[in-house]
Amino acid sequence: MFQNQYEAVFILTPVLSEIQMKDAVDKFKKVLTDNGAELVNEEHWGLRKLAYPIQHKSTGYYQLFEFKSNTDLVAILELAYKRDERILRFLTTKLDKHAIDYADRRKNGKIGKKNQDAPKETQNA
């Protein structure tokens, strides 16, 4: 069976406690695994400022899942997002070969971090 790779990012309401936030993340991870998805990567981006207020809130907990599955699972996952009042926004994207390569490099630390090994310029006084 051919499987596509997807990236799902969702924002949880900031009024949740740490335990409630982890329960919500586990709920959506369970939706993925129960429906046969292979979880490739998971990132918790933490509490971040929103670009614009959503439901009178200016911050939210961001979570990312990368997974491989068939196309039917995306509809199931997005229905679960819509039914959960803790979700402010969500976006699921099918990754092409370039996006998969970029995600792998980001996951391995080759993108998004400053090069710590770069030589520093010395000052001649």
GROMACS .gro file of N, CA and C in nm:
model
  375
    1MET      N    1   0.084  -0.117   0.000
    1MET     CA    2   0.000   0.000   0.000
    1MET      C    3   0.090   0.125   0.000
    2PHE      N    4   0.060   0.217  -0.089
    2PHE     CA    5   0.137   0.340  -0.100
    2PHE      C    6   0.095   0.437   0.009
    3GLN      N    7   0.194   0.494   0.076
    3GLN     CA    8   0.166   0.591   0.180
    3GLN      C    9   0.234   0.723   0.150
    4ASN      N   10   0.163   0.831   0.177
    4ASN     CA   11   0.218   0.965   0.164
    4ASN      C   12   0.272   1.010   0.299
    5GLN      N   13   0.362   1.107   0.295
    5GLN     CA   14   0.411   1.165   0.419
    5GLN      C   15   0.343   1.300   0.440
    6TYR      N   16   0.297   1.322   0.563
    6TYR     CA   17   0.224   1.443   0.598
    6TYR      C   18   0.289   1.511   0.717
    7GLU      N   19   0.260   1.640   0.729
    7GLU     CA   20   0.301   1.718   0.844
    7GLU      C   21   0.177   1.786   0.899
    8ALA      N   22   0.149   1.765   1.026
    8ALA     CA   23   0.032   1.826   1.090
    8ALA      C   24   0.080   1.914   1.205
    9VAL      N   25   0.040   2.040   1.200
    9VAL     CA   26   0.071   2.135   1.307
    9VAL      C   27  -0.062   2.181   1.366
   10PHE      N   28  -0.071   2.180   1.497
   10PHE     CA   29  -0.192   2.232   1.560
   10PHE      C   30  -0.154   2.317   1.679
   11ILE      N   31  -0.247   2.409   1.713
   11ILE     CA   32  -0.226   2.503   1.822
   11ILE      C   33  -0.331   2.475   1.928
   12LEU      N   34  -0.285   2.450   2.050
   12LEU     CA   35  -0.374   2.427   2.164
   12LEU      C   36  -0.393   2.556   2.241
   13THR      N   37  -0.507   2.571   2.303
   13THR     CA   38  -0.538   2.689   2.382
   13THR      C   39  -0.439   2.702   2.499
   14PRO      N   40  -0.398   2.823   2.532
   14PRO     CA   41  -0.297   2.842   2.637
   14PRO      C   42  -0.349   2.827   2.779
   15VAL      N   43  -0.479   2.810   2.798
   15VAL     CA   44  -0.534   2.801   2.934
   15VAL      C   45  -0.521   2.660   2.991
   16LEU      N   46  -0.465   2.568   2.916
   16LEU     CA   47  -0.450   2.430   2.962
   16LEU      C   48  -0.331   2.417   3.057
   17SER      N   49  -0.344   2.325   3.151
   17SER     CA   50  -0.229   2.293   3.236
   17SER      C   51  -0.135   2.202   3.157
   18GLU      N   52  -0.018   2.178   3.212
   18GLU     CA   53   0.080   2.092   3.145
   18GLU      C   54   0.023   1.951   3.122
   19ILE      N   55  -0.047   1.899   3.220
   19ILE     CA   56  -0.106   1.764   3.210
   19ILE      C   57  -0.215   1.760   3.104
   20GLN      N   58  -0.302   1.863   3.102
   20GLN     CA   59  -0.409   1.868   3.002
   20GLN      C   60  -0.353   1.880   2.861
   21MET      N   61  -0.244   1.957   2.847
   21MET     CA   62  -0.182   1.972   2.716
   21MET      C   63  -0.124   1.839   2.668
   22LYS      N   64  -0.056   1.769   2.757
   22LYS     CA   65   0.002   1.639   2.720
   22LYS      C   66  -0.108   1.537   2.688
   23ASP      N   67  -0.219   1.543   2.760
   23ASP     CA   68  -0.333   1.454   2.731
   23ASP      C   69  -0.387   1.480   2.591
   24ALA      N   70  -0.398   1.607   2.554
   24ALA     CA   71  -0.449   1.642   2.421
   24ALA      C   72  -0.354   1.593   2.312
   25VAL      N   73  -0.224   1.612   2.333
   25VAL     CA   74  -0.125   1.566   2.235
   25VAL      C   75  -0.130   1.414   2.223
   26ASP      N   76  -0.140   1.345   2.336
   26ASP     CA   77  -0.148   1.199   2.334
   26ASP      C   78  -0.274   1.151   2.264
   27LYS      N   79  -0.383   1.225   2.278
   27LYS     CA   80  -0.509   1.189   2.212
   27LYS      C   81  -0.491   1.188   2.061
   28PHE      N   82  -0.427   1.292   2.007
   28PHE     CA   83  -0.410   1.300   1.862
   28PHE      C   84  -0.304   1.203   1.812
   29LYS      N   85  -0.204   1.176   1.896
   29LYS     CA   86  -0.105   1.075   1.859
   29LYS      C   87  -0.172   0.938   1.852
   30LYS      N   88  -0.265   0.912   1.943
   30LYS     CA   89  -0.339   0.786   1.944
   30LYS      C   90  -0.428   0.774   1.821
   31VAL      N   91  -0.490   0.884   1.777
   31VAL     CA   92  -0.571   0.883   1.655
   31VAL      C   93  -0.484   0.837   1.537
   32LEU      N   94  -0.362   0.889   1.531
   32LEU     CA   95  -0.272   0.852   1.422
   32LEU      C   96  -0.232   0.704   1.429
   33THR      N   97  -0.186   0.661   1.545
   33THR     CA   98  -0.135   0.524   1.556
   33THR      C   99  -0.247   0.420   1.547
   34ASP      N  100  -0.365   0.451   1.599
   34ASP     CA  101  -0.477   0.357   1.592
   34ASP      C  102  -0.526   0.335   1.449
   35ASN      N  103  -0.502   0.435   1.363
   35ASN     CA  104  -0.546   0.424   1.224
   35ASN      C  105  -0.433   0.385   1.130
   36GLY      N  106  -0.325   0.332   1.184
   36GLY     CA  107  -0.219   0.274   1.102
   36GLY      C  108  -0.113   0.370   1.052
   37ALA      N  109  -0.103   0.488   1.108
   37ALA     CA  110  -0.001   0.583   1.065
   37ALA      C  111   0.133   0.549   1.129
   38GLU      N  112   0.239   0.576   1.056
   38GLU     CA  113   0.374   0.560   1.109
   38GLU      C  114   0.423   0.699   1.147
   39LEU      N  115   0.445   0.722   1.275
   39LEU     CA  116   0.489   0.852   1.325
   39LEU      C  117   0.639   0.867   1.295
   40VAL      N  118   0.674   0.965   1.213
   40VAL     CA  119   0.812   0.987   1.172
   40VAL      C  120   0.883   1.081   1.267
   41ASN      N  121   0.816   1.189   1.307
   41ASN     CA  122   0.877   1.290   1.393
   41ASN      C  123   0.768   1.361   1.472
   42GLU      N  124   0.805   1.402   1.591
   42GLU     CA  125   0.714   1.478   1.676
   42GLU      C  126   0.794   1.589   1.741
   43GLU      N  127   0.741   1.710   1.734
   43GLU     CA  128   0.810   1.824   1.795
   43GLU      C  129   0.710   1.906   1.874
   44HIS      N  130   0.750   1.941   1.995
   44HIS     CA  131   0.669   2.030   2.079
   44HIS      C  132   0.738   2.166   2.076
   45TRP      N  133   0.674   2.264   2.016
   45TRP     CA  134   0.734   2.396   2.001
   45TRP      C  135   0.705   2.486   2.121
   46GLY      N  136   0.616   2.444   2.208
   46GLY     CA  137   0.589   2.520   2.329
   46GLY      C  138   0.492   2.635   2.311
   47LEU      N  139   0.487   2.719   2.411
   47LEU     CA  140   0.397   2.834   2.413
   47LEU      C  141   0.457   2.945   2.328
   48ARG      N  142   0.384   2.987   2.226
   48ARG     CA  143   0.431   3.092   2.135
   48ARG      C  144   0.322   3.196   2.114
   49LYS      N  145   0.367   3.315   2.077
   49LYS     CA  146   0.275   3.424   2.048
   49LYS      C  147   0.211   3.401   1.912
   50LEU      N  148   0.081   3.422   1.904
   50LEU     CA  149   0.008   3.408   1.779
   50LEU      C  150   0.025   3.535   1.694
   51ALA      N  151   0.013   3.520   1.564
   51ALA     CA  152   0.025   3.635   1.474
   51ALA      C  153  -0.093   3.731   1.493
   52TYR      N  154  -0.207   3.677   1.528
   52TYR     CA  155  -0.326   3.757   1.554
   52TYR      C  156  -0.410   3.684   1.657
   53PRO      N  157  -0.492   3.755   1.734
   53PRO     CA  158  -0.572   3.690   1.838
   53PRO      C  159  -0.672   3.590   1.778
   54ILE      N  160  -0.683   3.475   1.844
   54ILE     CA  161  -0.781   3.373   1.807
   54ILE      C  162  -0.862   3.344   1.933
   55GLN      N  163  -0.992   3.361   1.927
   55GLN     CA  164  -1.080   3.340   2.041
   55GLN      C  165  -1.032   3.420   2.163
   56HIS      N  166  -0.991   3.543   2.140
   56HIS     CA  167  -0.944   3.636   2.243
   56HIS      C  168  -0.817   3.588   2.313
   57LYS      N  169  -0.739   3.504   2.248
   57LYS     CA  170  -0.613   3.454   2.304
   57LYS      C  171  -0.499   3.498   2.214
   58SER      N  172  -0.388   3.538   2.275
   58SER     CA  173  -0.275   3.587   2.195
   58SER      C  174  -0.157   3.489   2.195
   59THR      N  175  -0.167   3.378   2.268
   59THR     CA  176  -0.064   3.275   2.269
   59THR      C  177  -0.128   3.138   2.253
   60GLY      N  178  -0.046   3.038   2.225
   60GLY     CA  179  -0.096   2.902   2.213
   60GLY      C  180   0.019   2.803   2.215
   61TYR      N  181  -0.011   2.679   2.250
   61TYR     CA  182   0.087   2.571   2.250
   61TYR      C  183   0.091   2.508   2.111
   62TYR      N  184   0.208   2.510   2.049
   62TYR     CA  185   0.225   2.454   1.915
   62TYR      C  186   0.279   2.312   1.924
   63GLN      N  187   0.226   2.224   1.838
   63GLN     CA  188   0.271   2.085   1.831
   63GLN      C  189   0.278   2.043   1.684
   64LEU      N  190   0.380   1.968   1.648
   64LEU     CA  191   0.398   1.919   1.512
   64LEU      C  192   0.409   1.768   1.512
   65PHE      N  193   0.341   1.703   1.418
   65PHE     CA  194   0.355   1.560   1.392
   65PHE      C  195   0.392   1.542   1.245
   66GLU      N  196   0.492   1.460   1.218
   66GLU     CA  197   0.519   1.414   1.082
   66GLU      C  198   0.484   1.266   1.081
   67PHE      N  199   0.406   1.225   0.982
   67PHE     CA  200   0.363   1.086   0.979
   67PHE      C  201   0.343   1.039   0.836
   68LYS      N  202   0.348   0.906   0.821
   68LYS     CA  203   0.320   0.843   0.692
   68LYS      C  204   0.190   0.767   0.706
   69SER      N  205   0.100   0.787   0.609
   69SER     CA  206  -0.028   0.716   0.613
   69SER      C  207  -0.095   0.726   0.477
   70ASN      N  208  -0.211   0.661   0.467
   70ASN     CA  209  -0.292   0.677   0.346
   70ASN      C  210  -0.374   0.805   0.358
   71THR      N  211  -0.437   0.844   0.250
   71THR     CA  212  -0.506   0.973   0.247
   71THR      C  213  -0.631   0.978   0.335
   72ASP      N  214  -0.692   0.862   0.363
   72ASP     CA  215  -0.815   0.859   0.443
   72ASP      C  216  -0.792   0.908   0.586
   73LEU      N  217  -0.672   0.888   0.638
   73LEU     CA  218  -0.644   0.925   0.777
   73LEU      C  219  -0.646   1.076   0.798
   74VAL      N  220  -0.613   1.153   0.697
   74VAL     CA  221  -0.611   1.299   0.712
   74VAL      C  222  -0.751   1.349   0.747
   75ALA      N  223  -0.853   1.297   0.681
   75ALA     CA  224  -0.991   1.338   0.711
   75ALA      C  225  -1.030   1.298   0.854
   76ILE      N  226  -0.989   1.181   0.897
   76ILE     CA  227  -1.020   1.134   1.033
   76ILE      C  228  -0.951   1.225   1.136
   77LEU      N  229  -0.823   1.257   1.111
   77LEU     CA  230  -0.748   1.342   1.203
   77LEU      C  231  -0.807   1.483   1.210
   78GLU      N  232  -0.841   1.539   1.096
   78GLU     CA  233  -0.896   1.675   1.096
   78GLU      C  234  -1.035   1.679   1.159
   79LEU      N  235  -1.112   1.574   1.147
   79LEU     CA  236  -1.241   1.568   1.216
   79LEU      C  237  -1.220   1.566   1.367
   80ALA      N  238  -1.118   1.493   1.413
   80ALA     CA  239  -1.087   1.491   1.556
   80ALA      C  240  -1.043   1.630   1.604
   81TYR      N  241  -0.967   1.702   1.521
   81TYR     CA  242  -0.928   1.840   1.556
   81TYR      C  243  -1.052   1.929   1.570
   82LYS      N  244  -1.144   1.918   1.474
   82LYS     CA  245  -1.262   2.004   1.474
   82LYS      C  246  -1.353   1.977   1.593
   83ARG      N  247  -1.356   1.855   1.641
   83ARG     CA  248  -1.443   1.818   1.753
   83ARG      C  249  -1.386   1.853   1.889
   84ASP      N  250  -1.258   1.887   1.894
   84ASP     CA  251  -1.193   1.915   2.022
   84ASP      C  252  -1.187   2.066   2.044
   85GLU      N  253  -1.247   2.112   2.152
   85GLU     CA  254  -1.252   2.256   2.179
   85GLU      C  255  -1.119   2.313   2.225
   86ARG      N  256  -1.022   2.229   2.256
   86ARG     CA  257  -0.889   2.275   2.298
   86ARG      C  258  -0.803   2.321   2.181
   87ILE      N  259  -0.843   2.287   2.059
   87ILE     CA  260  -0.767   2.322   1.938
   87ILE      C  261  -0.810   2.459   1.889
   88LEU      N  262  -0.712   2.551   1.876
   88LEU     CA  263  -0.741   2.683   1.820
   88LEU      C  264  -0.734   2.680   1.667
   89ARG      N  265  -0.627   2.621   1.613
   89ARG     CA  266  -0.606   2.610   1.469
   89ARG      C  267  -0.529   2.482   1.440
   90PHE      N  268  -0.540   2.435   1.315
   90PHE     CA  269  -0.462   2.319   1.272
   90PHE      C  270  -0.437   2.330   1.123
   91LEU      N  271  -0.332   2.263   1.078
   91LEU     CA  272  -0.299   2.258   0.936
   91LEU      C  273  -0.229   2.127   0.908
   92THR      N  274  -0.278   2.052   0.811
   92THR     CA  275  -0.216   1.927   0.769
   92THR      C  276  -0.173   1.944   0.624
   93THR      N  277  -0.047   1.912   0.597
   93THR     CA  278   0.010   1.932   0.465
   93THR      C  279   0.075   1.804   0.416
   94LYS      N  280   0.051   1.770   0.289
   94LYS     CA  281   0.120   1.657   0.226
   94LYS      C  282   0.258   1.705   0.183
   95LEU      N  283   0.361   1.631   0.221
   95LEU     CA  284   0.498   1.671   0.191
   95LEU      C  285   0.544   1.611   0.058
   96ASP      N  286   0.605   1.694  -0.027
   96ASP     CA  287   0.666   1.641  -0.149
   96ASP      C  288   0.811   1.604  -0.117
   97LYS      N  289   0.887   1.560  -0.217
   97LYS     CA  290   1.023   1.510  -0.191
   97LYS      C  291   1.114   1.620  -0.136
   98HIS      N  292   1.094   1.744  -0.179
   98HIS     CA  293   1.178   1.853  -0.130
   98HIS      C  294   1.144   1.887   0.016
   99ALA      N  295   1.017   1.885   0.049
   99ALA     CA  296   0.975   1.912   0.186
   99ALA      C  297   1.021   1.801   0.280
  100ILE      N  298   1.020   1.677   0.233
  100ILE     CA  299   1.068   1.565   0.315
  100ILE      C  300   1.216   1.581   0.343
  101ASP      N  301   1.293   1.619   0.240
  101ASP     CA  302   1.437   1.642   0.256
  101ASP      C  303   1.462   1.755   0.355
  102TYR      N  304   1.387   1.864   0.343
  102TYR     CA  305   1.401   1.977   0.434
  102TYR      C  306   1.368   1.935   0.578
  103ALA      N  307   1.260   1.859   0.595
  103ALA     CA  308   1.220   1.813   0.728
  103ALA      C  309   1.327   1.723   0.790
  104ASP      N  310   1.388   1.637   0.709
  104ASP     CA  311   1.495   1.550   0.759
  104ASP      C  312   1.616   1.631   0.803
  105ARG      N  313   1.653   1.732   0.725
  105ARG     CA  314   1.766   1.816   0.763
  105ARG      C  315   1.735   1.897   0.888
  106ARG      N  316   1.613   1.947   0.901
  106ARG     CA  317   1.574   2.022   1.021
  106ARG      C  318   1.577   1.931   1.144
  107LYS      N  319   1.528   1.808   1.126
  107LYS     CA  320   1.524   1.712   1.236
  107LYS      C  321   1.665   1.675   1.283
  108ASN      N  322   1.761   1.670   1.189
  108ASN     CA  323   1.898   1.634   1.223
  108ASN      C  324   1.983   1.753   1.267
  109GLY      N  325   1.922   1.871   1.277
  109GLY     CA  326   1.992   1.988   1.328
  109GLY      C  327   2.075   2.063   1.226
  110LYS      N  328   2.057   2.034   1.098
  110LYS     CA  329   2.136   2.102   0.995
  110LYS      C  330   2.071   2.232   0.949
  111ILE      N  331   1.949   2.257   0.991
  111ILE     CA  332   1.876   2.379   0.954
  111ILE      C  333   1.818   2.439   1.080
  112GLY      N  334   1.823   2.571   1.089
  112GLY     CA  335   1.757   2.639   1.199
  112GLY      C  336   1.842   2.663   1.321
  113LYS      N  337   1.965   2.613   1.323
  113LYS     CA  338   2.054   2.636   1.435
  113LYS      C  339   2.180   2.703   1.384
  114LYS      N  340   2.233   2.792   1.463
  114LYS     CA  341   2.356   2.860   1.423
  114LYS      C  342   2.473   2.764   1.434
  115ASN      N  343   2.566   2.779   1.344
  115ASN     CA  344   2.683   2.692   1.342
  115ASN      C  345   2.774   2.726   1.460
  116GLN      N  346   2.785   2.635   1.553
  116GLN     CA  347   2.866   2.658   1.673
  116GLN      C  348   3.014   2.637   1.645
  117ASP      N  349   3.049   2.563   1.538
  117ASP     CA  350   3.188   2.531   1.510
  117ASP      C  351   3.257   2.637   1.423
  118ALA      N  352   3.186   2.737   1.381
  118ALA     CA  353   3.244   2.839   1.295
  118ALA      C  354   3.350   2.917   1.372
  119PRO      N  355   3.466   2.940   1.309
  119PRO     CA  356   3.572   3.014   1.381
  119PRO      C  357   3.531   3.159   1.401
  120LYS      N  358   3.564   3.210   1.516
  120LYS     CA  359   3.534   3.348   1.549
  120LYS      C  360   3.647   3.436   1.500
  121GLU      N  361   3.613   3.553   1.455
  121GLU     CA  362   3.714   3.646   1.407
  121GLU      C  363   3.793   3.700   1.525
  122THR      N  364   3.923   3.706   1.507
  122THR     CA  365   4.006   3.762   1.613
  122THR      C  366   4.035   3.906   1.581
  123GLN      N  367   4.047   3.984   1.684
  123GLN     CA  368   4.074   4.127   1.667
  123GLN      C  369   4.224   4.150   1.686
  124ASN      N  370   4.283   4.219   1.594
  124ASN     CA  371   4.425   4.254   1.605
  124ASN      C  372   4.435   4.393   1.667
  125ALA      N  373   4.490   4.398   1.785
  125ALA     CA  374   4.500   4.526   1.854
  125ALA      C  375   4.640   4.577   1.856
   0.00000   0.00000   0.00000
